[in-house]
Coordinates of C-alpha atoms in Angstrom, one line a residue:
Chain O
M231 CA -144.0 -76.6 -5.1
K232 CA -143.6 -78.2 -8.5
Q233 CA -145.6 -78.1 -11.5
V234 CA -145.4 -81.9 -12.3
L235 CA -148.6 -83.9 -13.5
K236 CA -147.8 -87.6 -14.3
M237 CA -149.8 -89.2 -16.9
S238 CA -148.3 -92.8 -17.1
N239 CA -148.2 -94.7 -13.9
S240 CA -145.8 -97.2 -15.5
E241 CA -142.3 -98.0 -13.6
P242 CA -139.6 -95.7 -14.7
K243 CA -138.2 -97.3 -17.7
L244 CA -134.5 -97.0 -19.3
I245 CA -133.0 -94.0 -18.9
T246 CA -133.9 -91.9 -22.1
A247 CA -133.1 -88.4 -23.5
P248 CA -136.0 -86.2 -22.3
H249 CA -138.0 -84.6 -25.2
V250 CA -141.1 -82.8 -26.0
V251 CA -143.6 -85.0 -27.7
K252 CA -146.4 -82.6 -28.5
E253 CA -147.7 -78.9 -27.7
E254 CA -151.2 -78.4 -27.7
L255 CA -152.9 -74.7 -27.6
M256 CA -155.1 -74.3 -24.6
A257 CA -155.7 -70.9 -25.1
A258 CA -154.6 -67.7 -27.5
G259 CA -154.5 -63.9 -27.2
T260 CA -153.2 -61.5 -29.6
W261 CA -149.8 -61.4 -27.9
V262 CA -149.7 -64.5 -25.7
K263 CA -150.8 -68.1 -25.7
L264 CA -150.9 -71.1 -23.3
E265 CA -149.9 -74.4 -24.4
K266 CA -150.0 -78.1 -22.8
T267 CA -146.7 -79.5 -23.4
T268 CA -146.5 -83.1 -23.6
Y269 CA -142.9 -84.4 -22.5
V270 CA -141.1 -87.6 -21.7
D271 CA -138.9 -87.2 -18.6
P272 CA -135.6 -88.5 -18.1
A273 CA -137.0 -91.8 -16.5
G274 CA -139.0 -92.4 -19.7
N275 CA -142.5 -91.1 -18.2
T276 CA -144.8 -89.1 -20.2
R277 CA -146.0 -86.0 -18.3
T278 CA -147.4 -82.7 -19.1
W279 CA -146.7 -79.1 -18.4
E280 CA -148.4 -75.8 -19.0
T281 CA -146.2 -73.5 -21.1
V282 CA -146.7 -69.7 -21.9
K283 CA -145.5 -68.3 -25.3
R284 CA -145.2 -65.1 -26.8
T285 CA -147.2 -65.1 -30.3
T286 CA -144.5 -62.4 -31.5
R287 CA -141.7 -64.5 -32.0
Q288 CA -140.1 -64.1 -35.4
T289 CA -139.5 -67.7 -37.4
T290 CA -136.2 -66.6 -38.3
T291 CA -134.7 -66.4 -34.5
E292 CA -135.1 -68.5 -31.3
V293 CA -135.1 -65.3 -29.1
D294 CA -137.9 -62.9 -28.3
G295 CA -136.2 -60.2 -27.3
V296 CA -133.4 -58.1 -26.0
G297 CA -132.3 -56.2 -22.7
I298 CA -129.8 -53.7 -22.6
I299 CA -127.1 -52.9 -20.2
A300 CA -126.0 -49.4 -21.6
L301 CA -123.1 -47.7 -20.0
L302 CA -123.0 -43.7 -20.6
K303 CA -119.7 -42.3 -20.5
R304 CA -119.3 -38.6 -20.3
T305 CA -116.5 -36.2 -19.7
L306 CA -116.2 -35.1 -16.0
H307 CA -119.4 -37.5 -15.0
K308 CA -119.4 -40.7 -13.6
D309 CA -120.2 -43.7 -16.0
C310 CA -123.9 -44.1 -15.6
V311 CA -126.3 -47.2 -16.6
V312 CA -129.0 -46.1 -18.6
M313 CA -132.1 -47.5 -17.0
V314 CA -136.1 -47.2 -17.7
K315 CA -139.1 -46.7 -15.3
Q316 CA -142.4 -47.4 -16.6
F317 CA -146.1 -48.4 -15.6
R318 CA -146.3 -52.4 -16.3
P319 CA -149.8 -53.5 -16.5
P320 CA -149.2 -57.2 -15.6
L321 CA -147.6 -55.7 -12.1
G322 CA -150.1 -52.9 -11.7
C323 CA -147.1 -50.7 -10.7
Y324 CA -144.0 -48.9 -11.9
T325 CA -140.8 -50.9 -12.7
L326 CA -137.1 -50.2 -12.8
E327 CA -135.7 -52.0 -15.7
F328 CA -132.9 -52.2 -18.3
P329 CA -134.2 -50.9 -21.5
A330 CA -135.6 -53.9 -23.4
G331 CA -137.7 -54.8 -26.3
L332 CA -139.0 -57.3 -28.8
I333 CA -137.2 -58.2 -31.8
D334 CA -138.7 -57.3 -34.9
E335 CA -138.7 -59.5 -38.3
G336 CA -135.4 -59.8 -39.5
E337 CA -133.8 -57.9 -37.0
T338 CA -130.3 -59.1 -35.4
A339 CA -130.3 -58.8 -31.7
E340 CA -127.6 -56.0 -31.9
A341 CA -129.8 -53.8 -34.3
A342 CA -133.0 -54.3 -32.0
A343 CA -131.1 -53.2 -29.0
L344 CA -129.5 -50.0 -30.8
R345 CA -133.3 -49.4 -32.1
E346 CA -135.0 -49.8 -28.6
L347 CA -132.0 -48.0 -26.9
K348 CA -132.8 -44.9 -29.3
E349 CA -136.7 -45.3 -29.0
E350 CA -136.9 -45.5 -25.3
T351 CA -134.0 -43.2 -24.0
G352 CA -133.0 -41.4 -27.0
Y353 CA -129.3 -42.4 -26.7
K354 CA -127.5 -43.4 -29.7
G355 CA -125.0 -46.1 -28.5
E356 CA -122.5 -48.5 -30.1
I357 CA -122.6 -52.4 -29.6
A358 CA -119.9 -53.4 -27.0
G359 CA -121.2 -57.4 -26.6
V360 CA -124.1 -59.5 -26.8
T361 CA -124.6 -62.6 -24.8
P362 CA -125.8 -65.9 -25.8
V363 CA -129.6 -66.7 -25.9
T364 CA -130.7 -66.8 -22.2
C365 CA -134.1 -67.9 -20.7
L366 CA -136.4 -65.5 -18.4
D367 CA -138.5 -67.8 -16.4
P368 CA -137.9 -71.3 -17.6
G369 CA -140.4 -73.2 -15.1
L370 CA -143.3 -71.0 -16.8
S371 CA -142.4 -69.8 -20.6
N372 CA -140.2 -70.1 -23.4
C373 CA -139.4 -66.8 -23.4
T374 CA -136.0 -65.8 -23.9
T375 CA -133.6 -62.5 -24.4
Q376 CA -130.1 -61.8 -25.2
I377 CA -128.5 -59.2 -23.2
V378 CA -126.6 -56.4 -25.3
L379 CA -123.9 -54.5 -23.9
I380 CA -123.8 -50.8 -25.3
N381 CA -121.8 -48.0 -24.7
I382 CA -122.8 -44.5 -25.2
N383 CA -120.5 -41.5 -25.7
G384 CA -122.4 -38.9 -24.0
D385 CA -120.2 -36.2 -25.5
E386 CA -121.5 -36.6 -28.6
V387 CA -123.9 -34.0 -29.7
E388 CA -127.2 -36.3 -30.1
N389 CA -126.5 -37.8 -26.8
I390 CA -126.3 -34.5 -25.0
H391 CA -130.0 -33.7 -25.3
P392 CA -131.3 -37.3 -26.3
T393 CA -134.8 -37.3 -27.5
Q394 CA -136.9 -40.4 -27.0
Q395 CA -138.8 -41.8 -30.0
L396 CA -141.7 -43.4 -28.3
G397 CA -144.8 -45.2 -29.7
E398 CA -148.4 -44.4 -29.3
G399 CA -149.1 -45.5 -25.9
E400 CA -145.6 -45.7 -24.8
F401 CA -144.6 -43.6 -21.5
V402 CA -140.9 -44.3 -20.4
E403 CA -138.8 -42.2 -18.0
V404 CA -135.1 -42.5 -18.2
V405 CA -133.1 -42.9 -15.1
L406 CA -129.3 -42.7 -15.0
L407 CA -127.8 -44.7 -11.9
P408 CA -124.1 -44.4 -11.4
L409 CA -122.1 -47.4 -12.1
D410 CA -120.0 -47.3 -9.1
E411 CA -123.0 -47.2 -6.6
F412 CA -125.2 -49.2 -8.5
Q413 CA -126.6 -51.5 -5.9
M414 CA -127.1 -48.4 -3.1
K415 CA -128.8 -46.2 -5.7
V416 CA -131.2 -49.0 -6.7
D417 CA -131.9 -49.5 -2.9
D418 CA -132.6 -45.9 -2.8
L419 CA -135.1 -45.6 -5.1
L420 CA -136.7 -48.5 -4.0
K421 CA -137.0 -46.9 -0.4
K422 CA -138.3 -43.6 -2.1
E423 CA -141.3 -45.0 -4.1
K424 CA -143.2 -48.1 -4.8
I425 CA -141.3 -49.6 -7.6
L426 CA -140.7 -53.0 -8.3
V427 CA -137.0 -53.5 -9.9
D428 CA -136.3 -56.5 -12.2
A429 CA -134.7 -59.5 -11.2
K430 CA -131.7 -58.8 -13.9
V431 CA -131.1 -55.3 -12.6
Y432 CA -130.7 -56.5 -9.2
I433 CA -128.6 -59.3 -10.1
F434 CA -126.4 -57.3 -12.0
A435 CA -125.6 -55.0 -9.0
M436 CA -125.3 -58.2 -7.0
G437 CA -122.5 -59.5 -9.2
M438 CA -120.7 -56.2 -8.9
V439 CA -120.7 -56.1 -5.3
Q440 CA -120.0 -59.9 -5.0
A441 CA -116.6 -59.1 -7.1
F442 CA -115.4 -56.4 -4.5
F443 CA -116.4 -58.5 -1.6
K444 CA -113.8 -59.7 0.6
P445 CA -113.5 -63.1 1.7
R446 CA -112.0 -62.0 5.3
E447 CA -115.2 -59.9 5.8
L448 CA -117.2 -63.2 5.9
P449 CA -118.6 -64.3 9.3
V450 CA -116.3 -67.3 10.5
L451 CA -117.8 -70.4 9.0
K452 CA -119.4 -72.5 12.1
Q453 CA -118.2 -75.9 12.6
Chain F
M198 CA -142.8 -54.2 -31.2
K199 CA -145.1 -53.1 -28.3
Q200 CA -148.3 -54.9 -26.6
V201 CA -150.4 -51.8 -26.8
L202 CA -154.1 -51.9 -27.8
K203 CA -155.7 -48.7 -27.4
M204 CA -159.5 -49.0 -26.5
S205 CA -160.4 -45.0 -26.4
N206 CA -159.9 -42.8 -29.0
S207 CA -160.0 -39.9 -26.9
E208 CA -157.5 -37.0 -27.0
P209 CA -155.0 -37.5 -23.9
K210 CA -156.6 -36.2 -20.7
L211 CA -155.2 -34.8 -17.6
I212 CA -151.9 -36.4 -16.5
T213 CA -153.0 -39.4 -14.0
A214 CA -151.6 -41.9 -11.9
P215 CA -151.7 -44.9 -14.4
H216 CA -153.7 -47.9 -12.7
V217 CA -155.1 -51.2 -13.4
V218 CA -159.1 -51.0 -13.8
K219 CA -160.1 -54.6 -13.9
E220 CA -158.6 -58.2 -14.6
E221 CA -160.6 -60.5 -16.7
L222 CA -159.9 -64.5 -16.8
M223 CA -159.2 -65.4 -20.7
A224 CA -157.8 -68.9 -19.7
A225 CA -156.7 -71.0 -16.7
G226 CA -154.9 -73.8 -16.4
T227 CA -153.8 -75.8 -13.2
W228 CA -150.8 -73.7 -12.7
V229 CA -150.9 -70.8 -15.0
K230 CA -153.9 -68.3 -16.1
L231 CA -153.9 -65.8 -18.8
E232 CA -155.8 -62.7 -18.0
K233 CA -156.8 -59.4 -19.9
T234 CA -155.8 -56.4 -17.8
T235 CA -157.7 -53.3 -18.5
Y236 CA -155.7 -50.3 -17.0
V237 CA -155.5 -46.5 -17.3
D238 CA -152.0 -45.2 -18.9
P239 CA -150.3 -42.1 -17.8
A240 CA -152.0 -40.0 -20.3
G241 CA -155.5 -41.0 -19.2
N242 CA -156.2 -43.3 -21.9
T243 CA -157.9 -46.8 -21.2
R244 CA -156.0 -49.5 -22.9
T245 CA -155.7 -53.5 -22.4
W246 CA -152.8 -55.8 -22.0
E247 CA -152.4 -59.7 -22.0
T248 CA -151.1 -60.7 -18.6
V249 CA -149.8 -64.2 -17.3
K250 CA -150.1 -65.1 -13.6
R251 CA -149.3 -68.4 -12.0
T252 CA -152.3 -69.9 -10.0
T253 CA -150.0 -71.1 -7.1
R254 CA -149.2 -67.7 -5.7
Q255 CA -150.0 -67.8 -1.6
T256 CA -152.5 -65.3 -0.5
T257 CA -150.2 -64.1 2.1
T258 CA -147.4 -62.8 -0.1
E259 CA -146.4 -60.6 -3.1
V260 CA -144.0 -63.1 -4.2
D261 CA -144.3 -66.4 -6.6
G262 CA -140.7 -67.9 -5.8
V263 CA -137.1 -67.9 -4.7
G264 CA -133.9 -67.9 -6.8
I265 CA -130.8 -68.8 -4.6
I266 CA -127.2 -67.7 -5.2
A267 CA -125.6 -70.3 -2.9
L268 CA -121.7 -70.1 -2.3
L269 CA -120.0 -73.2 -1.3
K270 CA -117.0 -72.6 0.7
R271 CA -114.5 -75.7 1.4
T272 CA -111.0 -75.9 2.7
L273 CA -108.5 -76.2 0.2
H274 CA -111.4 -75.7 -2.4
K275 CA -112.0 -72.5 -4.7
D276 CA -115.3 -71.0 -3.5
C277 CA -118.3 -72.3 -5.9
V278 CA -121.6 -71.2 -7.0
V279 CA -123.9 -74.0 -6.8
M280 CA -126.1 -74.4 -10.0
V281 CA -128.5 -76.9 -11.2
K282 CA -129.1 -78.3 -14.8
Q283 CA -132.5 -80.0 -15.8
F284 CA -134.8 -80.6 -18.5
R285 CA -137.2 -77.6 -18.9
P286 CA -140.6 -78.7 -20.8
P287 CA -141.3 -75.1 -21.8
L288 CA -137.9 -75.0 -23.7
G289 CA -137.8 -78.6 -24.5
C290 CA -134.0 -78.4 -23.6
Y291 CA -131.8 -78.4 -20.5
T292 CA -131.2 -75.2 -18.6
L293 CA -128.2 -74.0 -16.3
E294 CA -130.2 -72.1 -13.3
F295 CA -129.6 -70.9 -10.1
P296 CA -131.5 -73.4 -7.6
A297 CA -135.0 -72.1 -7.2
G298 CA -138.7 -72.5 -6.4
L299 CA -141.8 -71.7 -5.5
I300 CA -143.0 -70.3 -2.0
D301 CA -145.1 -72.9 -0.2
E302 CA -147.9 -71.6 1.9
G303 CA -147.1 -69.7 4.9
E304 CA -143.2 -69.8 4.1
T305 CA -140.8 -67.1 4.2
A306 CA -138.5 -66.7 1.2
E307 CA -135.7 -67.5 3.6
A308 CA -137.3 -70.8 4.6
A309 CA -138.2 -71.3 1.0
A310 CA -134.7 -71.0 0.0
L311 CA -133.0 -73.1 2.4
R312 CA -135.7 -76.1 1.6
E313 CA -135.4 -75.8 -2.0
L314 CA -131.7 -75.9 -1.7
K315 CA -131.7 -78.9 0.3
E316 CA -134.2 -80.6 -2.1
E317 CA -132.6 -79.8 -5.3
T318 CA -128.8 -79.9 -4.3
G319 CA -128.5 -81.8 -1.0
Y320 CA -126.8 -78.8 0.6
K321 CA -127.6 -77.2 3.8
G322 CA -126.9 -73.5 3.9
E323 CA -126.9 -70.5 5.9
I324 CA -128.8 -67.0 4.9
A325 CA -126.7 -64.4 4.0
G326 CA -129.0 -61.9 2.7
V327 CA -132.3 -61.7 0.6
T328 CA -133.2 -59.1 -2.0
P329 CA -136.5 -57.2 -2.2
V330 CA -139.1 -58.4 -4.2
T331 CA -138.1 -58.4 -8.1
C332 CA -139.9 -59.1 -11.5
L333 CA -138.8 -61.6 -14.0
D334 CA -140.5 -60.8 -17.3
P335 CA -142.6 -57.5 -16.6
G336 CA -143.9 -57.1 -20.0
L337 CA -145.6 -60.5 -20.0
S338 CA -146.1 -61.7 -16.2
N339 CA -147.0 -60.6 -12.8
C340 CA -144.4 -63.3 -11.5
T341 CA -141.8 -62.1 -9.0
T342 CA -139.0 -63.7 -7.0
Q343 CA -136.5 -62.8 -4.2
I344 CA -133.0 -63.9 -4.5
V345 CA -131.8 -65.4 -1.4
L346 CA -128.1 -65.4 -0.9
I347 CA -126.7 -68.6 0.9
N348 CA -123.5 -69.6 2.1
I349 CA -122.7 -73.3 2.4
N350 CA -119.9 -74.5 4.8
G351 CA -118.8 -77.3 2.8
D352 CA -116.4 -78.9 5.6
E353 CA -119.5 -79.8 7.8
V354 CA -120.5 -83.5 7.5
E355 CA -123.9 -83.3 5.8
N356 CA -122.4 -80.9 3.2
I357 CA -119.3 -83.3 2.2
H358 CA -121.9 -86.0 0.7
P359 CA -125.2 -83.9 -0.1
T360 CA -128.0 -86.0 -0.9
Q361 CA -130.7 -84.5 -2.8
Q362 CA -134.4 -84.7 -1.7
L363 CA -136.1 -84.7 -5.2
G364 CA -140.0 -84.9 -5.4
E365 CA -141.6 -87.6 -7.9
G366 CA -140.9 -86.5 -11.3
E367 CA -137.9 -84.1 -10.5
F368 CA -134.7 -84.7 -12.1
V369 CA -132.1 -82.3 -11.1
E370 CA -128.3 -82.3 -11.6
V371 CA -125.9 -80.3 -9.5
V372 CA -123.5 -78.4 -11.4
L373 CA -120.4 -76.6 -9.3
L374 CA -118.8 -73.5 -11.0
P375 CA -115.8 -71.3 -9.5
L376 CA -116.5 -68.3 -8.3
D377 CA -113.5 -66.6 -9.6
E378 CA -114.0 -67.6 -13.3
F379 CA -117.8 -67.9 -13.3
Q380 CA -118.3 -66.4 -16.6
M381 CA -115.8 -68.5 -18.4
K382 CA -117.1 -71.5 -16.9
V383 CA -120.4 -70.7 -18.2
D384 CA -119.4 -70.2 -21.5
D385 CA -117.3 -73.2 -21.5
L386 CA -120.6 -75.5 -20.7
L387 CA -122.6 -73.5 -23.3
K388 CA -120.1 -74.6 -26.0
K389 CA -119.8 -78.3 -24.6
E390 CA -123.8 -79.2 -24.8
K391 CA -127.0 -77.7 -26.3
I392 CA -128.0 -76.1 -22.9
L393 CA -130.0 -72.7 -22.2
V394 CA -128.6 -70.3 -19.3
D395 CA -131.1 -68.5 -17.2
A396 CA -130.6 -64.6 -17.9
K397 CA -130.1 -64.3 -14.1
V398 CA -127.1 -66.4 -14.1
Y399 CA -125.5 -64.8 -17.1
I400 CA -125.9 -61.4 -15.7
F401 CA -124.6 -62.2 -12.4
A402 CA -121.5 -63.3 -14.0
M403 CA -121.4 -60.1 -16.1
G404 CA -121.7 -58.0 -13.1
M405 CA -118.6 -59.7 -11.7
V406 CA -116.7 -59.1 -14.8
Q407 CA -117.9 -55.4 -15.0
A408 CA -116.7 -54.6 -11.5
F409 CA -113.2 -55.8 -12.5
F410 CA -113.4 -54.0 -16.0
K411 CA -110.6 -51.5 -16.4
P412 CA -111.9 -48.2 -17.8
R413 CA -108.5 -47.7 -19.5
E414 CA -109.2 -50.9 -21.5
L415 CA -112.2 -49.6 -23.2
P416 CA -111.8 -48.4 -27.0
V417 CA -111.1 -44.8 -27.1
L418 CA -114.5 -43.0 -27.5
K419 CA -114.8 -41.6 -30.9
Q420 CA -115.7 -37.6 -31.4

């Protein structure tokens, strides 16, 4: 099923670089707005799309927020991925996600990630890497995120008993999952309780499993 | 920055299971609607949230669509991930994504994935696995997807010269990226052209890299 409303019924014209012609507000909330996007498709036809945008993106950036893959490293412990569990009103249930948050005015992705990690989990980390800007649901919204990789030295005093700095109305439970059995532990959690996992979390797990997949374990291809 | 509008100023009550109280329509397009969600938070306070939903979800399912990790296996070729490149009106630019699409009435995730893969890329695949229902942007929308793993026998006649079955107004370019250098090839593409990569794609790449990461290559943790 495709979101395509064709406006002009003319035959395809010369191939053109597709582009947005105009964006009209359909509805605006405090945090989210809905726009009608008029664009020219690669065949030269003018069409419309319904686009969701956050109202909170800073003017200085193309990215709404950050997701944080934080690895907690402690002496005599397995390396763990620091996850958060919280009630999400849009889904009406608890979710299992990487820590994440929106970028504040003038903030870099790295600074936002260190701040959000500290607020949501109490851990103080060190930046290990940051991805390019990535999109989250490109058929629906213009929402973008940068994934920030953070290492946490769990032997440091402030990381031994980390203290969350949650805002009013925020409730976040920290969940540590061992890196070397990540997918299995996610699956275990899903079996135990009604919780929805974020696609990014599950796909990170699948990437790790894929890397260790032995081609010879594949079912023989049918001819 | 957090989307929290507190409605009741009473002191926190007994801990309660958070839940949605009501969902009110703020605005509806043909494909997307905006709702005001009233919910009770874990402290017992009544709050509101702004939630985006697709209007297209089938009544028989909790999932909007599928994402497809399709591995193309051919004699004397490297295994490749089948990717799609297309102009996305919400972002106003081209994106690099896994093939994906919405689930039609009465369709299973597996059937939707095989159909969408055939339509968008021309390849006929075989189901290798499917994830639980996952959420895409849980602070913004109720949108969900299941990731379907598909193997493609590239030696089969119909997969040697695959033919796309695109709908009116659809323009999709197929991009094959070798599995064993996936992140590097994604990065190369991003350097060459103005293209936005989907977070799921980049995180799948990161998962594979993480799996091969040697702990001894880590910078020594500071004390």
